[in-house]
Short mmCIF file of C-alpha atoms in Angstrom, two decimals:
data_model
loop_
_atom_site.label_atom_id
_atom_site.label_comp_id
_atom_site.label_asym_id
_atom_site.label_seq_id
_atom_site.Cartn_x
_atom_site.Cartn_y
_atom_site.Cartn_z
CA UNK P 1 -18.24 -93.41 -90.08
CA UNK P 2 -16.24 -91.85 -92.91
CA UNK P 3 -12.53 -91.26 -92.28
CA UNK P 4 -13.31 -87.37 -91.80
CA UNK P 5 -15.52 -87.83 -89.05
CA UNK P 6 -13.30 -90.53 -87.59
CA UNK P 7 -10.42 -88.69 -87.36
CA UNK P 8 -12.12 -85.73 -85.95
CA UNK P 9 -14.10 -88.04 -83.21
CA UNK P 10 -10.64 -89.64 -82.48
CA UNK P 11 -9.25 -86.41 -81.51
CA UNK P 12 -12.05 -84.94 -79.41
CA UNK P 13 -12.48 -88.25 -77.57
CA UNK P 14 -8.57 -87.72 -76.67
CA UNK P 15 -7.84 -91.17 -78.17
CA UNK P 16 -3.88 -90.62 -79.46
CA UNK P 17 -3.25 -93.55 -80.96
CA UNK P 18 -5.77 -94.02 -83.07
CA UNK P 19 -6.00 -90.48 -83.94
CA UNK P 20 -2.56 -90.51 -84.90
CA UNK P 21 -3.16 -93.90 -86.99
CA UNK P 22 -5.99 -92.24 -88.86
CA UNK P 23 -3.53 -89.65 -90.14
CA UNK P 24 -1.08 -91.97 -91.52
CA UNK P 25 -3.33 -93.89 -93.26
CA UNK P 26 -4.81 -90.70 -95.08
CA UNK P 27 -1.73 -89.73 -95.53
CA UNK P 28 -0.58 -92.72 -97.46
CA UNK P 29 -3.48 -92.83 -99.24
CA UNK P 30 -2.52 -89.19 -100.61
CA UNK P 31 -5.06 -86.95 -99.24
CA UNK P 32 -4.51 -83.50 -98.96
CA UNK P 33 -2.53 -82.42 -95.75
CA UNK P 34 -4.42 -79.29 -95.55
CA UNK P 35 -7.58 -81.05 -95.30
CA UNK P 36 -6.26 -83.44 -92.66
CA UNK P 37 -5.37 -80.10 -90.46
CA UNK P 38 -8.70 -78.62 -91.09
CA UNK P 39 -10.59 -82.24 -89.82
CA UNK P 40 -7.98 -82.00 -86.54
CA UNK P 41 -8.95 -78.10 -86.26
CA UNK P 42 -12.30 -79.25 -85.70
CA UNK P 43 -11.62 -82.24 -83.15
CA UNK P 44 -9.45 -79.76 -81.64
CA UNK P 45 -12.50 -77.20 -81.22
CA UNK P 46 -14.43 -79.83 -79.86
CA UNK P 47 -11.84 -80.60 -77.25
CA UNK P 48 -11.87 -77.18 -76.47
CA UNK P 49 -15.93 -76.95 -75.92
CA UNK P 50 -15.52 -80.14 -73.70
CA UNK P 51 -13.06 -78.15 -71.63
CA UNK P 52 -15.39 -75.10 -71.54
CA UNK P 53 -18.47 -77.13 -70.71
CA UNK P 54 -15.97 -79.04 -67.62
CA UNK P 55 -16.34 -82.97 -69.29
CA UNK P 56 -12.54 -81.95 -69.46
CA UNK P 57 -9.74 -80.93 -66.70
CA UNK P 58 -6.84 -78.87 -68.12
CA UNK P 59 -5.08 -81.94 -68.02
CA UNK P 60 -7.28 -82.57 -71.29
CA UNK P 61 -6.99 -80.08 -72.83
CA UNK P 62 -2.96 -80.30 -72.90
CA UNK P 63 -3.00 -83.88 -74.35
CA UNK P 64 -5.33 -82.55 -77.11
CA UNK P 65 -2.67 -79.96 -77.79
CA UNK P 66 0.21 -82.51 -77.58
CA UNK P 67 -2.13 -85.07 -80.07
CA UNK P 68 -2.22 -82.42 -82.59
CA UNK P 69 1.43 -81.48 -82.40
CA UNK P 70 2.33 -84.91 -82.85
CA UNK P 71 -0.33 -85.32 -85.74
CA UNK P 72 1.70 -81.47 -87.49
CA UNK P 73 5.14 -83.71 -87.42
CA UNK P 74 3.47 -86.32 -89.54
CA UNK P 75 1.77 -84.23 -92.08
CA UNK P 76 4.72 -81.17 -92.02
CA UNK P 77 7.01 -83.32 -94.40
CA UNK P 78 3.69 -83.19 -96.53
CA UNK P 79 2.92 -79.86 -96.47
CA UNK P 80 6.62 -78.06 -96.89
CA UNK P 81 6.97 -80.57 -99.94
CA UNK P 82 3.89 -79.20 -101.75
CA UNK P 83 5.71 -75.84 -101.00
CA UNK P 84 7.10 -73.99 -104.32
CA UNK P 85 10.96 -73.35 -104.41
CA UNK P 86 11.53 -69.33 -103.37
CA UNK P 87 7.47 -69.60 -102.12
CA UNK P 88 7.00 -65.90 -100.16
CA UNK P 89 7.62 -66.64 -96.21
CA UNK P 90 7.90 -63.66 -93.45
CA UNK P 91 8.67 -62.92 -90.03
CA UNK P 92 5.81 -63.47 -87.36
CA UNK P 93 5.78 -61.86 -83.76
CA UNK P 94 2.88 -64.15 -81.65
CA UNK P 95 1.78 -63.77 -78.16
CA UNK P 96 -1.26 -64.12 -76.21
CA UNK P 97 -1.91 -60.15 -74.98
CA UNK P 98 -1.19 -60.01 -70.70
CA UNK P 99 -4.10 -61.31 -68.55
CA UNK P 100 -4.94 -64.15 -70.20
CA UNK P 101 -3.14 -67.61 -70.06
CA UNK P 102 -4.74 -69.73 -72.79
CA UNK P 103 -2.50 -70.30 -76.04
CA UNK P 104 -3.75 -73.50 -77.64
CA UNK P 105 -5.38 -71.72 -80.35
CA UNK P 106 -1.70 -69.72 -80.50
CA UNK P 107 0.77 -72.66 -80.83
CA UNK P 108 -1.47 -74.35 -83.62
CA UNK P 109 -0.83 -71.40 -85.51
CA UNK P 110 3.22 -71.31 -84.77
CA UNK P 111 2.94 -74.51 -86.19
CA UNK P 112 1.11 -73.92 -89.16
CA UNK P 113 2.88 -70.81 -89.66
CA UNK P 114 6.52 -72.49 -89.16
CA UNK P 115 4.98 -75.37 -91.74
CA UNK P 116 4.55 -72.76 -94.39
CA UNK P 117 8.28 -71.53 -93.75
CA UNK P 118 7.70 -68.53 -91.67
CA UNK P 119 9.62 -67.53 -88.99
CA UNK P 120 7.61 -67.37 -85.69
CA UNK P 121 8.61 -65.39 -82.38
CA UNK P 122 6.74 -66.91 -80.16
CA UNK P 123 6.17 -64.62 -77.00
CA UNK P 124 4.62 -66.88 -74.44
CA UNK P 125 1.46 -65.93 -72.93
CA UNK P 126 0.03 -63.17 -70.26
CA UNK P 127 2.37 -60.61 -72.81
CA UNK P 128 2.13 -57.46 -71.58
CA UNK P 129 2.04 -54.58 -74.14
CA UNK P 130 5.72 -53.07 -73.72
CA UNK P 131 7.30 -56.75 -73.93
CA UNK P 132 5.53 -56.49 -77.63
CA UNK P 133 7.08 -53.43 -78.02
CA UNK P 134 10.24 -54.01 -77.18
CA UNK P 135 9.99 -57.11 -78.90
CA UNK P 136 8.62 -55.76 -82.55
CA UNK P 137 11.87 -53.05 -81.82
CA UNK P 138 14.05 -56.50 -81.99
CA UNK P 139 12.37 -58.25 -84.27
CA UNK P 140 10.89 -56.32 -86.75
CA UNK P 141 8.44 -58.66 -87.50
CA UNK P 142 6.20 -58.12 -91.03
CA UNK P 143 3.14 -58.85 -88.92
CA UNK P 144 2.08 -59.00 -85.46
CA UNK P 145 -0.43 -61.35 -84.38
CA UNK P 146 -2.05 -60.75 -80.92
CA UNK P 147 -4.10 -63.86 -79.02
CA UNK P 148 -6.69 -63.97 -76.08
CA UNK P 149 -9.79 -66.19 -75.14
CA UNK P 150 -11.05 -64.11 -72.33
CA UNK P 151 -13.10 -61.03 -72.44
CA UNK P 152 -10.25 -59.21 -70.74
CA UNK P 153 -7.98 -59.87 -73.44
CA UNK P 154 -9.36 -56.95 -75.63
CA UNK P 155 -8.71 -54.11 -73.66
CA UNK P 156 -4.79 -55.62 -73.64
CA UNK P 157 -4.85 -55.99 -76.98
CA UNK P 158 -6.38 -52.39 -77.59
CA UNK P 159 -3.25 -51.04 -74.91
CA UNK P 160 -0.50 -53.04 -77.09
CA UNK P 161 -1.94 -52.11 -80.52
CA UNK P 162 -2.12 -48.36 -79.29
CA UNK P 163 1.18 -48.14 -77.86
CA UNK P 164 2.55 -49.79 -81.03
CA UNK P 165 1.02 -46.55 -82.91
CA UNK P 166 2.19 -44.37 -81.03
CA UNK P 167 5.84 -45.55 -81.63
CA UNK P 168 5.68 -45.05 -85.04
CA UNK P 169 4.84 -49.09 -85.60
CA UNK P 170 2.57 -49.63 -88.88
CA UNK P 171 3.17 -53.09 -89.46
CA UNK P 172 -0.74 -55.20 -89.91
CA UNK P 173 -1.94 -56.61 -86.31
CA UNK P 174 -4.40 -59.27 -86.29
CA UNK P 175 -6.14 -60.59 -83.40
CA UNK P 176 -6.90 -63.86 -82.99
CA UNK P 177 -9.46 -65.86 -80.47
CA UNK P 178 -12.15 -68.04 -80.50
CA UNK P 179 -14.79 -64.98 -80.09
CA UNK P 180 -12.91 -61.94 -81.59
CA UNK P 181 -14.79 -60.63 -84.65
CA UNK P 182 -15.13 -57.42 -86.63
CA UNK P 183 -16.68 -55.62 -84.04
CA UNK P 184 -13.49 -56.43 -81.35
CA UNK P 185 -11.17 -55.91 -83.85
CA UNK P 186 -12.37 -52.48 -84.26
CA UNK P 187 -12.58 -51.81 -80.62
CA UNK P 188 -8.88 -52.52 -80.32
CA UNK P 189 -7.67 -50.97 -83.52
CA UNK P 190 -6.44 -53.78 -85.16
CA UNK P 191 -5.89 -54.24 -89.02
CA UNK P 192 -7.55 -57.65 -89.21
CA UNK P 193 -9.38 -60.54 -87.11
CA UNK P 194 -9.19 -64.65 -87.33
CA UNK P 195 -11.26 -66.52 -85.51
CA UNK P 196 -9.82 -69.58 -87.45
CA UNK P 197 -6.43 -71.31 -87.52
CA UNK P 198 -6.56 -71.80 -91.25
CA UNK P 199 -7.77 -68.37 -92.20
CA UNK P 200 -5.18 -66.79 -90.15
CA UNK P 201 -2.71 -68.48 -92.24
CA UNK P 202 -4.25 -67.72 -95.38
CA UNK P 203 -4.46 -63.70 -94.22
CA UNK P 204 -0.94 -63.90 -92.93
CA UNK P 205 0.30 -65.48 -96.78
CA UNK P 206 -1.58 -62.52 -98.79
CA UNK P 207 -0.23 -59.77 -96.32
CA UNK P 208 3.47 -60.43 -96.75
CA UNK P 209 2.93 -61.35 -100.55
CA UNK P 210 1.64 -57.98 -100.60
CA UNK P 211 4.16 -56.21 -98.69
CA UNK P 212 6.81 -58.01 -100.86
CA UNK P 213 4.45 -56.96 -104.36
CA UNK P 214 4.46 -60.79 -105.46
CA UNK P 215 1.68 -61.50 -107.37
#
């Protein structure tokens, strides 16, 4: 078994320590940190489809989530040294949208996000729309990023994005979920979609470079 496939088995059997040792080793070995993340994106997605299909209790699915945060303050040293002096950052408001209680997928990206030196207002989860109000109105974040798993979750998010309109808020909202896609995303109203840890990262990067015209 190659060290990819190891690593990822390591985390979707649950096994910490090894998982953990796996990193370290890559690491020294000076592999790329974002490819390490991708590989534990990956055992973390099959943790997740071991939880859906009930081989795993929520009890699981937590240490998964605590295996990869531990595995982000190994390679985060990594990752913000790669990072250019003056590199374009922003202001991120997160939540996962009221009704639905699931926010693995969320606090992977507040970690990614707060590797890449963003700052990340984290909101919790079961958010109800005026709490994201009230909270871009304190904030003022350069992008709002709105999370749910669960069916339910869209007609939240399509509440929140609306009422966010309607106060004169124009700033991008992305969704992000395991099963959102460009249909959803027009069904709520959003600007943009991510079913994909890394990709949200990459579309949150380009937006604020954008806003801030930096080539």
């Amino acid at each position: 078994m190659d060290a990819r496939m190891a690593l990822i088995s390591a985390i979707a059997d649950l096994e910490e320590e090894k998982a953990l040792q796996l990193v370290r080793r890559r690491l020294a070995a000076g592999e790329d940190p974002m490819a390490i993340i991708e590989d534990c994106q990956e055992g973390m997605r099959l943790v997740g489809l071991n939880y859906e299909r009930q081989n795993y209790f929520l009890a699981g699915l937590i240490m998964g989530g605590e295996i990869f945060r531990q595995i982000m303050e190994l390679v985060k040293p990594k990752i913000e040294s790669n990072l250019c002096p003056g590199q374009v950052t922003g202001r991120i408001l997160l939540g996962t949208v009221q009704g639905d209680i699931h926010d693995l997928g969320k606090n992977i990206v507040n970690m990614l996000l707060s590797c890449r030196k963003f700052t990340v207002c984290d909101l919790g989860v079961d958010v109800p729309p005026r709490v994201f109000l009230h909270a871009v109105e304190d904030v003022h974040p350069d992008i709002i990023g709105l999370s749910g798993l669960m069916t339910i979750s869209y007609d939240y998010m399509r509440e929140t994005v609306t009422l966010l309109r309607e106060h004169g808020h124009k700033m991008p909202v992305i969704i992000g979920g395991s099963l959102v896609n460009e249909n959803i995303c027009r069904y709520v109203g959003a600007d943009y979609w991510a079913n994909d840890a890394m990709r949200g990262i990459e579309l949150c990067e380009r937006l604020v470079a954008q806003s801030q015209n930096v080539p």
